[in-house]
Amino acid sequence: MTADRTVRMFGGGAGELTAPAKSPTALEAMRLAKRYRGTWALRDCTMSVPAGRVVALVGPNGAGKSTFLHLVAGLIAPTRGSVRVFGEPVGQRAAALARVAFLAQDKPLYDGFTVAEMLRFGHHLNPGWDDTLARQRLAELDIPLNRKVGKLSGGQQAQVALTIAVAKRPDLLVMDEPLANLDPVARHDVMRSLMAAVAETQMTVVLSSHVVSDLTNACDWLVVLNRGQVQISGEVDELLAAHRMVSGPAELADGMAARMPVISDSRRERQADLLVRTGPGTPLHDPRWRASGVSLEELVLAYLRRPDTTALPRPTLTTT
Ligand code: ADP
């Protein structure tokens, strides 16, 4: 493991600085952009996330998720724009960074260390280290402290990495594809143990995935990133309430589509299914149409297929 990876995992030794007062906004990006040579990995990214949320950062491979998370963790500098964590500009105040734990995709652990040695390492690097919490979590997970990290299963390694990040007692935990390369049982177990840690510590969590279904039950805030731009950022319940699937006769679909923003449009010979941005309240005015709710997965997929479309957290139109 390189020094850089160590810093990424443990957050460096900046925790001795005085932490700034708690802001109600955990994360705020203002026209944030990052260019690698000729490629814009992130463009004009503006959003804010309230404290205490569990945020799903979703998007296809290459969408800019890792770039965004590295900017939030202060590991790279923006080409344009800015990002604030709990009101503090990232990169300017070490105290802000000390409140962030970043768990990289490649789970930075020393294979040759025992779990106990990894804990001692974490303790040494982090003044706010909660050793009781770390040992309790590992005991609950039946992970032996004397086992070499390299001898643990992939799921156990993910749990050790998560435990070390949580024991830092961050206000913001940022995780880049924490479930990648895990089998379905391990994915479930890691998410369950993450949610237990969230309930215990009240921290804000941002975790990325290109698999929407991994995150749908756990997250209460959704950010969809596509081609380097934010398509959606909002509270999951509000987003779901602001979208409906309306189904009716195909020959009337153009008229319906003219009345409200259509995110996806699927037409068969007789029936049209339109996923529209709308909300409860306003009637459809036509008994030949019926409206039903959409799942988070349907909503995300519909937006990803239309990269030019964006959704605001609050709807501007309403229907039943
Ligand atoms: P994601 O995490 O969503 O898969 P990334 O943030 O890794 O997306 O990448 C976004 C874009 O930026 C991609 O086109 C990728 O090839 C490019 N990119 C990422 N990191 C670098 C880098 N260090 N150098 C050059 N291009 C990069």
JSON list of N, CA and C in Angstrom, two decimals, residues 269-295:
[
{"chain": "A", "resi": 269, "resn": "GLU", "atom": "N", "xyz": [-48.37, -1.45, -30.12]},
{"chain": "A", "resi": 269, "resn": "GLU", "atom": "CA", "xyz": [-49.38, -1.19, -31.15]},
{"chain": "A", "resi": 269, "resn": "GLU", "atom": "C", "xyz": [-50.54, -0.35, -30.61]},
{"chain": "A", "resi": 270, "resn": "ARG", "atom": "N", "xyz": [-51.03, -0.77, -29.42]},
{"chain": "A", "resi": 270, "resn": "ARG", "atom": "CA", "xyz": [-52.23, -0.08, -28.90]},
{"chain": "A", "resi": 270, "resn": "ARG", "atom": "C", "xyz": [-51.96, 0.78, -27.69]},
{"chain": "A", "resi": 271, "resn": "GLN", "atom": "N", "xyz": [-50.95, 0.39, -26.88]},
{"chain": "A", "resi": 271, "resn": "GLN", "atom": "CA", "xyz": [-50.77, 1.06, -25.60]},
{"chain": "A", "resi": 271, "resn": "GLN", "atom": "C", "xyz": [-49.46, 1.84, -25.54]},
{"chain": "A", "resi": 272, "resn": "ALA", "atom": "N", "xyz": [-49.53, 2.95, -24.86]},
{"chain": "A", "resi": 272, "resn": "ALA", "atom": "CA", "xyz": [-48.31, 3.73, -24.61]},
{"chain": "A", "resi": 272, "resn": "ALA", "atom": "C", "xyz": [-48.06, 3.78, -23.11]},
{"chain": "A", "resi": 273, "resn": "ASP", "atom": "N", "xyz": [-46.80, 3.63, -22.70]},
{"chain": "A", "resi": 273, "resn": "ASP", "atom": "CA", "xyz": [-46.40, 3.79, -21.30]},
{"chain": "A", "resi": 273, "resn": "ASP", "atom": "C", "xyz": [-45.42, 4.95, -21.24]},
{"chain": "A", "resi": 274, "resn": "LEU", "atom": "N", "xyz": [-45.83, 6.01, -20.58]},
{"chain": "A", "resi": 274, "resn": "LEU", "atom": "CA", "xyz": [-44.97, 7.18, -20.50]},
{"chain": "A", "resi": 274, "resn": "LEU", "atom": "C", "xyz": [-44.54, 7.39, -19.05]},
{"chain": "A", "resi": 275, "resn": "LEU", "atom": "N", "xyz": [-43.23, 7.45, -18.81]},
{"chain": "A", "resi": 275, "resn": "LEU", "atom": "CA", "xyz": [-42.75, 7.80, -17.47]},
{"chain": "A", "resi": 275, "resn": "LEU", "atom": "C", "xyz": [-42.62, 9.32, -17.46]},
{"chain": "A", "resi": 276, "resn": "VAL", "atom": "N", "xyz": [-43.43, 9.96, -16.65]},
{"chain": "A", "resi": 276, "resn": "VAL", "atom": "CA", "xyz": [-43.49, 11.43, -16.69]},
{"chain": "A", "resi": 276, "resn": "VAL", "atom": "C", "xyz": [-43.10, 12.03, -15.35]},
{"chain": "A", "resi": 277, "resn": "ARG", "atom": "N", "xyz": [-42.59, 13.26, -15.43]},
{"chain": "A", "resi": 277, "resn": "ARG", "atom": "CA", "xyz": [-42.30, 13.99, -14.19]},
{"chain": "A", "resi": 277, "resn": "ARG", "atom": "C", "xyz": [-43.55, 14.76, -13.81]},
{"chain": "A", "resi": 278, "resn": "THR", "atom": "N", "xyz": [-44.08, 14.45, -12.67]},
{"chain": "A", "resi": 278, "resn": "THR", "atom": "CA", "xyz": [-45.35, 15.00, -12.26]},
{"chain": "A", "resi": 278, "resn": "THR", "atom": "C", "xyz": [-45.49, 14.69, -10.77]},
{"chain": "A", "resi": 279, "resn": "GLY", "atom": "N", "xyz": [-46.69, 14.60, -10.24]},
{"chain": "A", "resi": 279, "resn": "GLY", "atom": "CA", "xyz": [-46.84, 14.29, -8.82]},
{"chain": "A", "resi": 279, "resn": "GLY", "atom": "C", "xyz": [-48.28, 14.03, -8.51]},
{"chain": "A", "resi": 280, "resn": "PRO", "atom": "N", "xyz": [-48.60, 13.64, -7.28]},
{"chain": "A", "resi": 280, "resn": "PRO", "atom": "CA", "xyz": [-49.99, 13.38, -6.94]},
{"chain": "A", "resi": 280, "resn": "PRO", "atom": "C", "xyz": [-50.78, 14.68, -6.90]},
{"chain": "A", "resi": 281, "resn": "GLY", "atom": "N", "xyz": [-52.04, 14.64, -7.23]},
{"chain": "A", "resi": 281, "resn": "GLY", "atom": "CA", "xyz": [-52.86, 15.85, -7.02]},
{"chain": "A", "resi": 281, "resn": "GLY", "atom": "C", "xyz": [-53.68, 16.26, -8.22]},
{"chain": "A", "resi": 282, "resn": "THR", "atom": "N", "xyz": [-53.05, 16.42, -9.37]},
{"chain": "A", "resi": 282, "resn": "THR", "atom": "CA", "xyz": [-53.77, 16.88, -10.55]},
{"chain": "A", "resi": 282, "resn": "THR", "atom": "C", "xyz": [-54.32, 15.68, -11.33]},
{"chain": "A", "resi": 283, "resn": "PRO", "atom": "N", "xyz": [-55.63, 15.70, -11.65]},
{"chain": "A", "resi": 283, "resn": "PRO", "atom": "CA", "xyz": [-56.19, 14.55, -12.36]},
{"chain": "A", "resi": 283, "resn": "PRO", "atom": "C", "xyz": [-55.67, 14.46, -13.79]},
{"chain": "A", "resi": 284, "resn": "LEU", "atom": "N", "xyz": [-55.76, 13.26, -14.36]},
{"chain": "A", "resi": 284, "resn": "LEU", "atom": "CA", "xyz": [-55.31, 13.05, -15.74]},
{"chain": "A", "resi": 284, "resn": "LEU", "atom": "C", "xyz": [-56.33, 13.55, -16.75]},
{"chain": "A", "resi": 285, "resn": "HIS", "atom": "N", "xyz": [-57.59, 13.83, -16.30]},
{"chain": "A", "resi": 285, "resn": "HIS", "atom": "CA", "xyz": [-58.65, 14.36, -17.16]},
{"chain": "A", "resi": 285, "resn": "HIS", "atom": "C", "xyz": [-59.10, 13.39, -18.24]},
{"chain": "A", "resi": 286, "resn": "ASP", "atom": "N", "xyz": [-58.67, 12.19, -18.23]},
{"chain": "A", "resi": 286, "resn": "ASP", "atom": "CA", "xyz": [-59.07, 11.24, -19.27]},
{"chain": "A", "resi": 286, "resn": "ASP", "atom": "C", "xyz": [-59.10, 9.84, -18.69]},
{"chain": "A", "resi": 287, "resn": "PRO", "atom": "N", "xyz": [-60.30, 9.28, -18.57]},
{"chain": "A", "resi": 287, "resn": "PRO", "atom": "CA", "xyz": [-60.42, 7.96, -17.93]},
{"chain": "A", "resi": 287, "resn": "PRO", "atom": "C", "xyz": [-59.74, 6.84, -18.70]},
{"chain": "A", "resi": 288, "resn": "ARG", "atom": "N", "xyz": [-59.34, 7.11, -19.93]},
{"chain": "A", "resi": 288, "resn": "ARG", "atom": "CA", "xyz": [-58.66, 6.06, -20.69]},
{"chain": "A", "resi": 288, "resn": "ARG", "atom": "C", "xyz": [-57.19, 5.93, -20.28]},
{"chain": "A", "resi": 289, "resn": "TRP", "atom": "N", "xyz": [-56.73, 6.87, -19.45]},
{"chain": "A", "resi": 289, "resn": "TRP", "atom": "CA", "xyz": [-55.35, 6.81, -18.95]},
{"chain": "A", "resi": 289, "resn": "TRP", "atom": "C", "xyz": [-55.35, 6.43, -17.48]},
{"chain": "A", "resi": 290, "resn": "ARG", "atom": "N", "xyz": [-54.37, 5.64, -17.09]},
{"chain": "A", "resi": 290, "resn": "ARG", "atom": "CA", "xyz": [-54.21, 5.37, -15.66]},
{"chain": "A", "resi": 290, "resn": "ARG", "atom": "C", "xyz": [-52.76, 5.64, -15.26]},
{"chain": "A", "resi": 291, "resn": "ALA", "atom": "N", "xyz": [-52.59, 6.04, -14.00]},
{"chain": "A", "resi": 291, "resn": "ALA", "atom": "CA", "xyz": [-51.26, 6.39, -13.50]},
{"chain": "A", "resi": 291, "resn": "ALA", "atom": "C", "xyz": [-50.85, 5.42, -12.41]},
{"chain": "A", "resi": 292, "resn": "SER", "atom": "N", "xyz": [-49.58, 5.06, -12.39]},
{"chain": "A", "resi": 292, "resn": "SER", "atom": "CA", "xyz": [-49.08, 4.21, -11.30]},
{"chain": "A", "resi": 292, "resn": "SER", "atom": "C", "xyz": [-47.70, 4.72, -10.89]},
{"chain": "A", "resi": 293, "resn": "GLY", "atom": "N", "xyz": [-47.28, 4.30, -9.70]},
{"chain": "A", "resi": 293, "resn": "GLY", "atom": "CA", "xyz": [-45.98, 4.73, -9.18]},
{"chain": "A", "resi": 293, "resn": "GLY", "atom": "C", "xyz": [-44.84, 4.04, -9.93]},
{"chain": "A", "resi": 294, "resn": "VAL", "atom": "N", "xyz": [-43.64, 4.60, -9.79]},
{"chain": "A", "resi": 294, "resn": "VAL", "atom": "CA", "xyz": [-42.47, 3.98, -10.41]},
{"chain": "A", "resi": 294, "resn": "VAL", "atom": "C", "xyz": [-41.49, 3.55, -9.33]},
{"chain": "A", "resi": 295, "resn": "SER", "atom": "N", "xyz": [-40.69, 2.54, -9.64]},
{"chain": "A", "resi": 295, "resn": "SER", "atom": "CA", "xyz": [-39.64, 2.14, -8.69]},
{"chain": "A", "resi": 295, "resn": "SER", "atom": "C", "xyz": [-38.42, 3.03, -8.93]}
]
